Amino acid sequence: MKEPGLALIIPVVDRLLRVSLRIVTMPIQSQGIITRDNVSVDISAVAYFRVVDAVKSVVAIENVNAAIDQIAQTTLRKVVGRHTLDEALSETDILNANIRTILDEATLGWGVEVTLVELKDIQLPDSMKRAMARQAEAEREKRAKIIAAEGESLAAAALGDASDTMMAHPLALQLRNLQTLVELGVEKNTMIVFPAPMMSAIGEISTFLTRETAAAATPPVGGVAINGVPSTVGTGRNG
């Protein structure tokens, strides 16, 4: 290995190979992978590595870049095939760490260090996309129904407390009825709505007036009504 500076080589006998020690970006082409739950996906990734030992990278292997490309592809298929589709979609950090660990173990003897591996793109079949969309929609509907049920439960509890308060304070119900009439009147409706308690009160008043009228028209027992005024007819010895 020559140090930086002027290097003398013998023509025909010596051959100069220059090795870059900078970090190299290597895209890993898309791989058709079958996950552990038998779902076919196409996954591509990108790997970052650098040469830490120039002599090993030249002597230990013929073409270090091509070797890393091939072993990265096989490692990607092996690691992703051990996981389910949900794990591959949600636990990408774990997959990246596993791929990097395996690559480091394989390339350490080549004088190469893998610094980073990232899954770049995951292509799903159209049928799987539709199934996942239906699943997501069902999850949203489930959450919406649960939230609506919780709202109904809270509303029922609040209405129960309000009804208890109105039972303890009857005037509160009348005030609520008047407030409802005011709200209806703001909208300039031509229809007049009377709450049920008010209608029952009107019915009770009508019944009371009818009863009073009937009582006034009926003469008392043992008397005669003169000009609408009841009088008493008495009997006696001198009568």
CSV table of C-alpha atoms in Angstrom, one decimal:
chain,number,residue,atom,x,y,z
A,1,MET,CA,0.0,0.0,0.0
A,2,LYS,CA,1.4,3.4,-1.1
A,3,GLU,CA,1.1,6.4,1.1
A,4,PRO,CA,-0.3,9.7,-0.3
A,5,GLY,CA,2.1,11.4,-2.6
A,6,LEU,CA,4.3,10.5,-5.6
A,7,ALA,CA,4.3,6.7,-6.1
A,8,LEU,CA,6.7,4.9,-8.4
A,9,ILE,CA,5.7,1.7,-10.1
A,10,ILE,CA,7.4,-0.6,-12.5
A,11,PRO,CA,5.6,-0.7,-15.9
A,12,VAL,CA,4.1,-4.1,-16.8
A,13,VAL,CA,5.2,-5.6,-13.5
A,14,ASP,CA,3.3,-3.3,-11.2
A,15,ARG,CA,-0.4,-2.4,-11.4
A,16,LEU,CA,-1.8,0.6,-9.5
A,17,LEU,CA,-5.3,0.3,-7.9
A,18,ARG,CA,-6.9,3.3,-6.2
A,19,VAL,CA,-9.4,2.6,-3.5
A,20,SER,CA,-11.8,5.3,-2.3
A,21,LEU,CA,-12.3,5.6,1.4
A,22,ARG,CA,-15.4,7.7,1.2
A,23,ILE,CA,-18.9,6.5,1.9
A,24,VAL,CA,-20.5,4.9,-1.1
A,25,THR,CA,-24.2,4.9,-1.8
A,26,MET,CA,-25.5,1.7,-3.3
A,27,PRO,CA,-29.1,1.2,-4.3
A,28,ILE,CA,-30.4,-2.3,-3.9
A,29,GLN,CA,-32.7,-3.1,-6.8
A,30,SER,CA,-36.3,-4.2,-6.1
A,31,GLN,CA,-36.7,-7.7,-4.9
A,32,GLY,CA,-39.7,-10.0,-5.2
A,33,ILE,CA,-40.2,-11.3,-1.7
A,34,ILE,CA,-42.8,-13.5,-0.1
A,35,THR,CA,-43.4,-12.6,3.5
A,36,ARG,CA,-44.0,-15.0,6.3
A,37,ASP,CA,-47.8,-14.7,5.9
A,38,ASN,CA,-47.5,-15.5,2.2
A,39,VAL,CA,-47.9,-12.1,0.7
A,40,SER,CA,-45.9,-11.2,-2.4
A,41,VAL,CA,-44.2,-7.8,-2.2
A,42,ASP,CA,-41.5,-5.9,-4.1
A,43,ILE,CA,-39.1,-4.1,-1.8
A,44,SER,CA,-36.1,-1.9,-2.8
A,45,ALA,CA,-33.5,-0.4,-0.4
A,46,VAL,CA,-30.4,1.6,-0.3
A,47,ALA,CA,-27.1,0.7,1.5
A,48,TYR,CA,-24.3,3.0,2.6
A,49,PHE,CA,-20.8,1.5,3.1
A,50,ARG,CA,-17.2,2.6,3.2
A,51,VAL,CA,-13.8,0.8,2.9
A,52,VAL,CA,-11.9,0.7,6.2
A,53,ASP,CA,-9.1,-1.5,5.0
A,54,ALA,CA,-7.9,-0.9,1.4
A,55,VAL,CA,-5.6,-3.9,1.3
A,56,LYS,CA,-8.4,-6.4,2.3
A,57,SER,CA,-10.8,-4.8,-0.2
A,58,VAL,CA,-8.4,-5.5,-3.0
A,59,VAL,CA,-6.8,-8.8,-1.9
A,60,ALA,CA,-9.6,-10.6,-0.1
A,61,ILE,CA,-12.2,-10.2,-2.9
A,62,GLU,CA,-12.1,-9.5,-6.6
A,63,ASN,CA,-14.8,-6.9,-6.9
A,64,VAL,CA,-16.0,-5.5,-3.6
A,65,ASN,CA,-18.8,-3.3,-5.0
A,66,ALA,CA,-20.4,-6.2,-7.0
A,67,ALA,CA,-20.1,-8.5,-4.0
A,68,ILE,CA,-21.8,-6.1,-1.6
A,69,ASP,CA,-24.6,-5.6,-4.1
A,70,GLN,CA,-25.3,-9.3,-4.5
A,71,ILE,CA,-25.1,-10.0,-0.8
A,72,ALA,CA,-27.3,-7.0,0.0
A,73,GLN,CA,-30.0,-8.4,-2.3
A,74,THR,CA,-29.9,-11.9,-0.8
A,75,THR,CA,-29.9,-10.5,2.8
A,76,LEU,CA,-32.9,-8.2,2.0
A,77,ARG,CA,-34.9,-11.2,0.8
A,78,LYS,CA,-33.9,-13.3,3.7
A,79,VAL,CA,-34.6,-10.8,6.4
A,80,VAL,CA,-38.0,-9.6,5.0
A,81,GLY,CA,-39.1,-13.2,4.4
A,82,ARG,CA,-38.9,-13.8,8.1
A,83,HIS,CA,-41.5,-11.1,8.9
A,84,THR,CA,-45.1,-10.6,8.2
A,85,LEU,CA,-46.4,-7.9,5.9
A,86,ASP,CA,-47.6,-5.8,8.9
A,87,GLU,CA,-44.2,-6.1,10.5
A,88,ALA,CA,-42.5,-5.1,7.3
A,89,LEU,CA,-44.7,-2.0,7.0
A,90,SER,CA,-44.6,-0.9,10.6
A,91,GLU,CA,-41.2,-2.1,11.9
A,92,THR,CA,-38.9,-0.9,9.2
A,93,ASP,CA,-36.3,0.2,11.8
A,94,ILE,CA,-35.9,-3.3,13.1
A,95,LEU,CA,-35.6,-4.7,9.5
A,96,ASN,CA,-33.0,-2.1,8.7
A,97,ALA,CA,-30.9,-2.9,11.8
A,98,ASN,CA,-31.1,-6.7,11.0
A,99,ILE,CA,-30.0,-6.2,7.4
A,100,ARG,CA,-27.1,-4.0,8.5
A,101,THR,CA,-26.0,-6.4,11.2
A,102,ILE,CA,-25.9,-9.4,8.7
A,103,LEU,CA,-24.1,-7.3,6.1
A,104,ASP,CA,-21.5,-6.2,8.6
A,105,GLU,CA,-20.7,-9.7,9.6
A,106,ALA,CA,-20.3,-10.7,5.9
A,107,THR,CA,-18.2,-7.8,4.8
A,108,LEU,CA,-16.0,-7.4,7.8
A,109,GLY,CA,-13.4,-9.8,6.2
A,110,TRP,CA,-13.4,-7.7,3.1
A,111,GLY,CA,-12.3,-4.5,4.8
A,112,VAL,CA,-15.7,-2.9,4.3
A,113,GLU,CA,-18.0,-1.4,7.0
A,114,VAL,CA,-21.8,-1.0,6.2
A,115,THR,CA,-22.9,2.2,7.9
A,116,LEU,CA,-26.6,2.3,7.1
A,117,VAL,CA,-29.3,0.4,5.3
A,118,GLU,CA,-32.8,1.8,4.6
A,119,LEU,CA,-35.8,0.2,3.0
A,120,LYS,CA,-36.7,2.7,0.2
A,121,ASP,CA,-39.9,1.4,-1.4
A,122,ILE,CA,-42.5,-1.3,-0.8
A,123,GLN,CA,-44.8,-2.2,-3.6
A,124,LEU,CA,-48.0,-4.2,-2.7
A,125,PRO,CA,-50.3,-6.1,-5.1
A,126,ASP,CA,-53.5,-4.3,-6.1
A,127,SER,CA,-55.7,-6.9,-4.3
A,128,MET,CA,-53.7,-6.4,-1.1
A,129,LYS,CA,-54.1,-2.6,-1.4
A,130,ARG,CA,-57.9,-2.9,-1.8
A,131,ALA,CA,-58.0,-5.3,1.2
A,132,MET,CA,-56.0,-2.9,3.4
A,133,ALA,CA,-58.2,0.0,2.3
A,134,ARG,CA,-61.3,-2.0,3.4
A,135,GLN,CA,-59.7,-2.9,6.6
A,136,ALA,CA,-58.8,0.7,7.3
A,137,GLU,CA,-62.4,1.8,6.5
A,138,ALA,CA,-63.8,-0.8,8.8
A,139,GLU,CA,-61.5,0.4,11.6
A,140,ARG,CA,-62.6,4.0,11.1
A,141,GLU,CA,-66.3,2.9,11.1
A,142,LYS,CA,-65.7,0.9,14.3
A,143,ARG,CA,-64.1,3.9,16.0
A,144,ALA,CA,-66.9,6.2,14.8
A,145,LYS,CA,-69.6,3.9,16.2
A,146,ILE,CA,-67.7,3.6,19.5
A,147,ILE,CA,-67.4,7.3,19.8
A,148,ALA,CA,-71.1,7.8,18.9
A,149,ALA,CA,-72.1,5.2,21.5
A,150,GLU,CA,-70.0,6.9,24.2
A,151,GLY,CA,-71.6,10.2,23.3
A,152,GLU,CA,-75.1,8.7,23.6
A,153,SER,CA,-74.2,7.3,27.0
A,154,LEU,CA,-72.9,10.6,28.2
A,155,ALA,CA,-76.0,12.4,26.8
A,156,ALA,CA,-78.3,9.9,28.5
A,157,ALA,CA,-76.6,10.4,31.8
A,158,ALA,CA,-76.8,14.2,31.5
A,159,LEU,CA,-80.5,14.0,30.5
A,160,GLY,CA,-81.1,11.8,33.5
A,161,ASP,CA,-79.5,14.4,35.9
A,162,ALA,CA,-81.5,17.1,34.2
A,163,SER,CA,-84.8,15.2,34.6
A,164,ASP,CA,-84.0,14.7,38.3
A,165,THR,CA,-83.4,18.4,38.7
A,166,MET,CA,-86.6,19.3,36.9
A,167,MET,CA,-88.6,16.8,39.1
A,168,ALA,CA,-87.2,18.5,42.2
A,169,HIS,CA,-87.9,22.0,40.7
A,170,PRO,CA,-91.1,22.0,38.5
A,171,LEU,CA,-90.5,25.6,37.5
A,172,ALA,CA,-87.3,24.6,35.8
A,173,LEU,CA,-89.4,22.6,33.3
A,174,GLN,CA,-91.6,25.6,32.6
A,175,LEU,CA,-88.6,27.8,32.1
A,176,ARG,CA,-87.2,25.3,29.7
A,177,ASN,CA,-90.5,25.3,27.7
A,178,LEU,CA,-90.5,29.1,27.5
A,179,GLN,CA,-86.9,29.0,26.3
A,180,THR,CA,-87.9,26.5,23.6
A,181,LEU,CA,-90.7,28.8,22.5
A,182,VAL,CA,-88.3,31.7,22.3
A,183,GLU,CA,-85.9,29.7,20.1
A,184,LEU,CA,-88.8,28.7,17.8
A,185,GLY,CA,-90.0,32.3,17.6
A,186,VAL,CA,-86.6,33.6,16.4
A,187,GLU,CA,-86.8,31.6,13.2
A,188,LYS,CA,-90.1,33.4,12.3
A,189,ASN,CA,-92.1,30.2,12.0
A,190,THR,CA,-95.9,30.5,11.3
A,191,MET,CA,-96.5,27.4,13.4
A,192,ILE,CA,-97.0,27.7,17.2
A,193,VAL,CA,-95.9,24.8,19.3
A,194,PHE,CA,-97.2,24.2,22.8
A,195,PRO,CA,-95.2,21.9,25.0
A,196,ALA,CA,-97.1,18.9,26.4
A,197,PRO,CA,-97.0,20.1,30.0
A,198,MET,CA,-98.6,23.4,29.0
A,199,MET,CA,-101.3,21.5,27.1
A,200,SER,CA,-102.0,19.4,30.1
A,201,ALA,CA,-102.2,22.5,32.2
A,202,ILE,CA,-104.8,24.1,29.8
A,203,GLY,CA,-106.8,20.8,29.9
A,204,GLU,CA,-106.8,20.9,33.7
A,205,ILE,CA,-108.0,24.5,33.7
A,206,SER,CA,-110.8,23.7,31.3
A,207,THR,CA,-111.9,20.8,33.5
A,208,PHE,CA,-111.8,23.0,36.6
A,209,LEU,CA,-113.9,25.7,34.9
A,210,THR,CA,-116.4,23.1,33.7
A,211,ARG,CA,-116.7,21.6,37.1
A,212,GLU,CA,-117.2,25.0,38.7
A,213,THR,CA,-119.9,26.0,36.2
A,214,ALA,CA,-121.7,22.7,36.8
A,215,ALA,CA,-121.6,23.2,40.5
A,216,ALA,CA,-122.9,26.8,40.3
A,217,ALA,CA,-125.9,25.6,38.1
A,218,THR,CA,-126.9,22.8,40.4
A,219,PRO,CA,-129.2,23.9,43.3
A,220,PRO,CA,-128.2,22.8,46.8
A,221,VAL,CA,-130.0,20.0,48.5
A,222,GLY,CA,-133.1,21.2,50.4
A,223,GLY,CA,-133.2,24.6,48.8
A,224,VAL,CA,-134.8,26.4,45.8
A,225,ALA,CA,-132.9,28.7,43.6
A,226,ILE,CA,-134.5,32.1,43.1
A,227,ASN,CA,-133.1,34.3,40.3
A,228,GLY,CA,-130.0,32.1,40.5
A,229,VAL,CA,-129.6,32.6,44.3
A,230,PRO,CA,-130.3,29.6,46.4
A,231,SER,CA,-132.8,30.0,49.2
A,232,THR,CA,-133.8,27.7,52.0
A,233,VAL,CA,-137.5,26.8,52.5
A,234,GLY,CA,-138.2,25.9,56.1
A,235,THR,CA,-141.1,24.2,57.8
A,236,GLY,CA,-142.4,24.7,61.3
A,237,ARG,CA,-145.5,24.8,63.4
A,238,ASN,CA,-146.2,28.5,62.6
A,239,GLY,CA,-145.1,28.2,59.0
